[in-house]
Tab-separated table of C-alpha atoms in Angstrom:
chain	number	residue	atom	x	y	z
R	626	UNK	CA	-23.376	1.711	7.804
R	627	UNK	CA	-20.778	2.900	5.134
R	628	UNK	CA	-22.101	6.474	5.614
R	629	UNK	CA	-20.918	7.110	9.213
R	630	UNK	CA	-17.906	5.565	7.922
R	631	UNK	CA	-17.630	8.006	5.234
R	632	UNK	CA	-17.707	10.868	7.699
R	633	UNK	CA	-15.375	9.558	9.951
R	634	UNK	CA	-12.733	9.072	6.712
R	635	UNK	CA	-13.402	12.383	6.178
R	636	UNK	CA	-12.636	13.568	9.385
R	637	UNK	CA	-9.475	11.565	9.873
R	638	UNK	CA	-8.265	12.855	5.584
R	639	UNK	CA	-9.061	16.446	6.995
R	640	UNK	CA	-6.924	16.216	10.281
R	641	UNK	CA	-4.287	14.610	7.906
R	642	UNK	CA	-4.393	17.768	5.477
R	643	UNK	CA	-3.915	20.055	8.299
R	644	UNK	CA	-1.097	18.624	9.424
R	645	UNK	CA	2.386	17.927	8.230
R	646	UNK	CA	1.848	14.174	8.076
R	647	UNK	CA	2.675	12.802	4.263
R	648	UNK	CA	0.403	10.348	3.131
R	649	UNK	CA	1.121	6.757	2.064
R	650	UNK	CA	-1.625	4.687	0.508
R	651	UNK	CA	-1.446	0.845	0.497
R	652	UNK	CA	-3.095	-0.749	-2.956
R	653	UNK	CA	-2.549	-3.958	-4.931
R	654	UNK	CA	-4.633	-6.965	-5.848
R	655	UNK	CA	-6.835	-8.949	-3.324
R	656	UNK	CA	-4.662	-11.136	-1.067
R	657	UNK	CA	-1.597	-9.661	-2.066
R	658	UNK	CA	-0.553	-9.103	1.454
R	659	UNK	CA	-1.453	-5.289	1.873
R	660	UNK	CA	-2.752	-6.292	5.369
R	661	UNK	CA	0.388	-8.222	6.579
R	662	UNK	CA	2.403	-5.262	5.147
R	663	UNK	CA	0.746	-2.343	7.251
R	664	UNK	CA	1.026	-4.469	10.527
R	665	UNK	CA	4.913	-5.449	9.918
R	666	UNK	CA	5.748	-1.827	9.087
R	667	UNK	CA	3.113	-0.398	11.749
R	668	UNK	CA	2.510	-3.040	14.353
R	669	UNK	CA	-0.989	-2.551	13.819
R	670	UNK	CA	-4.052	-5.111	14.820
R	671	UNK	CA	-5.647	-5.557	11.532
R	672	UNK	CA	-7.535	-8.279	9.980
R	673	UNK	CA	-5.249	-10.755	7.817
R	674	UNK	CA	-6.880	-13.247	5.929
R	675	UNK	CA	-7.040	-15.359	2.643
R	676	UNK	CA	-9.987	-13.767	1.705
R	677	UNK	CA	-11.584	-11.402	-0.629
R	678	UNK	CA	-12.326	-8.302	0.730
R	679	UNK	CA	-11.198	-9.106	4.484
R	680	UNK	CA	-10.191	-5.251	4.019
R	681	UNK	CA	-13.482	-3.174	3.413
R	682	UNK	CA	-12.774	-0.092	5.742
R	683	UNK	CA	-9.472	1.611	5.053
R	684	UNK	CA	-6.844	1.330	7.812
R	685	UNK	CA	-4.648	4.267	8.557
R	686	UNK	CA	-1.776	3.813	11.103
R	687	UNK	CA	1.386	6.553	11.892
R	688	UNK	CA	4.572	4.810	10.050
R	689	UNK	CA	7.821	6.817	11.738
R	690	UNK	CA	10.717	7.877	9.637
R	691	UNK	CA	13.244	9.204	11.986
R	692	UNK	CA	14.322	12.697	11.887
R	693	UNK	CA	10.942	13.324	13.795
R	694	UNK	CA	9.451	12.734	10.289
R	695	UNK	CA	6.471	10.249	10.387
R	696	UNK	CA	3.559	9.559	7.309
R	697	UNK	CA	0.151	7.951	7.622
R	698	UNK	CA	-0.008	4.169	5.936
R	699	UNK	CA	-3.436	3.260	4.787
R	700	UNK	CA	-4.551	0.165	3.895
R	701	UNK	CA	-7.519	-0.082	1.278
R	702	UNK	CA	-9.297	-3.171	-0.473
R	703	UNK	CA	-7.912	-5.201	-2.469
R	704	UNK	CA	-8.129	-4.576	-6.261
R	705	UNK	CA	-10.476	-7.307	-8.760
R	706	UNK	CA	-11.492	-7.098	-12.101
R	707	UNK	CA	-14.777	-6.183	-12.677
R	708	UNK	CA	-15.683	-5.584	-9.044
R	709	UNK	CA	-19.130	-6.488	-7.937
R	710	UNK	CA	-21.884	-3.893	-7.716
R	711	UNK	CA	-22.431	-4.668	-4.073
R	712	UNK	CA	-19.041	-3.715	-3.251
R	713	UNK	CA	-19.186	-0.368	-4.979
R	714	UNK	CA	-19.910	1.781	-2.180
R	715	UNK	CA	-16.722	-0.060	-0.328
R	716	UNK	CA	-14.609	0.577	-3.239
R	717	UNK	CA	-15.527	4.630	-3.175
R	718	UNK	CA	-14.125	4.606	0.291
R	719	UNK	CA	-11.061	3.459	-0.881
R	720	UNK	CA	-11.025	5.643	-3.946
R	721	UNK	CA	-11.363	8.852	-1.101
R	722	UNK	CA	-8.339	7.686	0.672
R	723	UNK	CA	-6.512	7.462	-2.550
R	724	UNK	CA	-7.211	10.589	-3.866
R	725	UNK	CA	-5.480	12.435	-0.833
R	726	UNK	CA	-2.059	10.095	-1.307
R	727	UNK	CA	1.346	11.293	-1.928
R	728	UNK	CA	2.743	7.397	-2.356
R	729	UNK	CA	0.903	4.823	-3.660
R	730	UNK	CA	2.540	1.459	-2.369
R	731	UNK	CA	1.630	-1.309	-5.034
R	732	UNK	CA	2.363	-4.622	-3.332
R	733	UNK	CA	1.989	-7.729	-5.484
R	734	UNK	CA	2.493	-11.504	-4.849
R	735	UNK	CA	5.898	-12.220	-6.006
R	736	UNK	CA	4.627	-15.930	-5.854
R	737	UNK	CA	1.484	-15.286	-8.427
R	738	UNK	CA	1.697	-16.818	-11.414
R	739	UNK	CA	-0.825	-14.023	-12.864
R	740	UNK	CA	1.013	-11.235	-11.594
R	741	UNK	CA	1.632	-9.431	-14.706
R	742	UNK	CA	-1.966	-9.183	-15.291
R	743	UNK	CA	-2.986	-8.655	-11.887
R	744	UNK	CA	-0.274	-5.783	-11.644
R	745	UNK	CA	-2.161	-4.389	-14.869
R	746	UNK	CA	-5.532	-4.549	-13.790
R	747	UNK	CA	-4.792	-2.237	-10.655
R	748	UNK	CA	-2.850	0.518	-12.899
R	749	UNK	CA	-6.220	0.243	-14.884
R	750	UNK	CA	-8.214	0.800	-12.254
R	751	UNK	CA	-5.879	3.186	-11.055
R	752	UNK	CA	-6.581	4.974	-14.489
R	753	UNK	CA	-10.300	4.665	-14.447
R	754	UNK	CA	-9.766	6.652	-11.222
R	755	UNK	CA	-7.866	9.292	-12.513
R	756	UNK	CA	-4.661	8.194	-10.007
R	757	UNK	CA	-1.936	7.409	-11.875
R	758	UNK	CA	-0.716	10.791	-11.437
R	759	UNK	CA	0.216	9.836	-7.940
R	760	UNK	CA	4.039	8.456	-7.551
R	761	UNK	CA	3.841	4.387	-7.314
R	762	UNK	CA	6.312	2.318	-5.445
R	763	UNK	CA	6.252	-1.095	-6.562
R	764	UNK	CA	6.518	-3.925	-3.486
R	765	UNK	CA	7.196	-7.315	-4.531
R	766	UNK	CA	5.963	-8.938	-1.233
R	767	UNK	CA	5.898	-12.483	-0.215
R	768	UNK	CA	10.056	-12.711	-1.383
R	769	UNK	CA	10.052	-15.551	1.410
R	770	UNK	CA	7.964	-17.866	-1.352
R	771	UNK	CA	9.962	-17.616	-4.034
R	772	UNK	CA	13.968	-18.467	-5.053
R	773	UNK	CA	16.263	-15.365	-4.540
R	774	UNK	CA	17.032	-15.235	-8.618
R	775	UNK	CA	13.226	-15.030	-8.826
R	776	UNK	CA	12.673	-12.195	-6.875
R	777	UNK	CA	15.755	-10.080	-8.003
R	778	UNK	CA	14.473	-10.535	-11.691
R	779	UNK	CA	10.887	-9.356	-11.165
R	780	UNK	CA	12.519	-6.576	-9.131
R	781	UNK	CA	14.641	-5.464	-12.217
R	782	UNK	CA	11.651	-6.351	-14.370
R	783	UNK	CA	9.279	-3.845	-12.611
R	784	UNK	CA	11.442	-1.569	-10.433
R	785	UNK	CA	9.900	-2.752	-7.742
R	786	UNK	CA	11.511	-3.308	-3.860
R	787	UNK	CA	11.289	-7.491	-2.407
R	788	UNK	CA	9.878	-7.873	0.923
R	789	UNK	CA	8.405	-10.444	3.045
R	790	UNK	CA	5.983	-8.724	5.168
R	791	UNK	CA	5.733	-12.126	6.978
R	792	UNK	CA	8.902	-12.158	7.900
R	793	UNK	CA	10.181	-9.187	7.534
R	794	UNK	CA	12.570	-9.672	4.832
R	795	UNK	CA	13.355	-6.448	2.534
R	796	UNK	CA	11.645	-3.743	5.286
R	797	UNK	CA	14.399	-1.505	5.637
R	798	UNK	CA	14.661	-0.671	1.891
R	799	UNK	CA	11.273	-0.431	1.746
R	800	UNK	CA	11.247	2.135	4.407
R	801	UNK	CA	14.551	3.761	3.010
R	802	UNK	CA	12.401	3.846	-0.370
R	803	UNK	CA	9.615	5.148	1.162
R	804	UNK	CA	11.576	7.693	2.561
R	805	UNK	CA	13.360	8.479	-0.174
R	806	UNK	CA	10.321	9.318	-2.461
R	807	UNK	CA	8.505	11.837	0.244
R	808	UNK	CA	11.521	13.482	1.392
R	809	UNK	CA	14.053	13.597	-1.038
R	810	UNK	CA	16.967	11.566	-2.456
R	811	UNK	CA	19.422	12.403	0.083
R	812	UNK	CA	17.108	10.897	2.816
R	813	UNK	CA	19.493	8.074	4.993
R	814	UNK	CA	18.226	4.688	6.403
R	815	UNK	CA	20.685	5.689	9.239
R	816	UNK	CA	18.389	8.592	9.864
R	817	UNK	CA	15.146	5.797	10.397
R	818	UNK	CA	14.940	4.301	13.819
């Protein structure tokens, strides 16, 4: 099974490469709301679940930036420590979507007690990898949860943009960030739409 899906990845990176498309890779913890985020940025029909691993296959959807500028968004597992053996061969998927990223969006539950460590254990793994090269935008998601003081700290705290992919809270400086970091600093929100 995960060997026709292989192929087909690698189909889909290759197209990717050839074109002009940037590429934006979705990663964070299990149940951090990686899911939620692609389909509120993307409309996209994806699985959304409290669940580990409802994400196994990666997920790539066309996000538009305006000035006919557009990326592909890719959703990937979620991150655990010391991932099961079984899920290896899912993991290695992700890990080939990855490598071909120019953004890695690291979306974390603002409302997680353990997010500090949970925010660590993905840069690890993102280490192991050999990733953390790639540029990281932090995405404090779930803002809806928690009390506006709370989420402006953590956003200070790790640099990090507040959304609420549930309700859409935050999205437009997400996407103005997101922007931003693949097409320059001078890139205009007024310019998405």
């Amino acid at each position: 099974v995960l060997a026709p899906l292989s192929a087909q990845r690698g189909l889909r990176r290759q197209r990717r490469e050839h074109g002009d498309a940037k590429v934006v890779s979705i990663v964070g913890y299990t149940n951090a709301g990686k899911s939620t985020l692609l389909r509120a940025l993307t409309g996209a029909k994806v699985l959304v679940a409290d669940q580990l691993f409802a994400t196994l296959d990666p997920t790539t959807r066309r996000l538009h930036l305006g000035q006919h500028r557009a990326c592909t968004l890719t959703d990937t597992v979620g991150f655990i420590r010391d991932l099961p053996k079984d899920l290896v061969q899912a993991f290695r998927a992700t890990l080939e979507e990855l490598e071909g990223a120019d953004l890695l969006l690291h979306v974390i539950d603002l409302s997680d007690p353990r997010l500090a460590d949970k925010m660590e254990s993905v840069r690890q793994t993102l280490h192991d990898l050999q990733l953390r090269t790639i540029d990281e935008l932090v995405v404090l998601n779930k803002s809806d949860t928690v009390e506006p003081y709370v989420a402006r700290a953590l956003c200070d705290k790790y640099r990090g943009v507040a959304v609420s992919a549930h309700d859409g809270g935050g999205l437009p400086a997400l996407l103005q960030q997101i922007a931003q970091r693949l097409y320059g600093d001078d890139y205009d929100l007024q310019q998405i739409g």
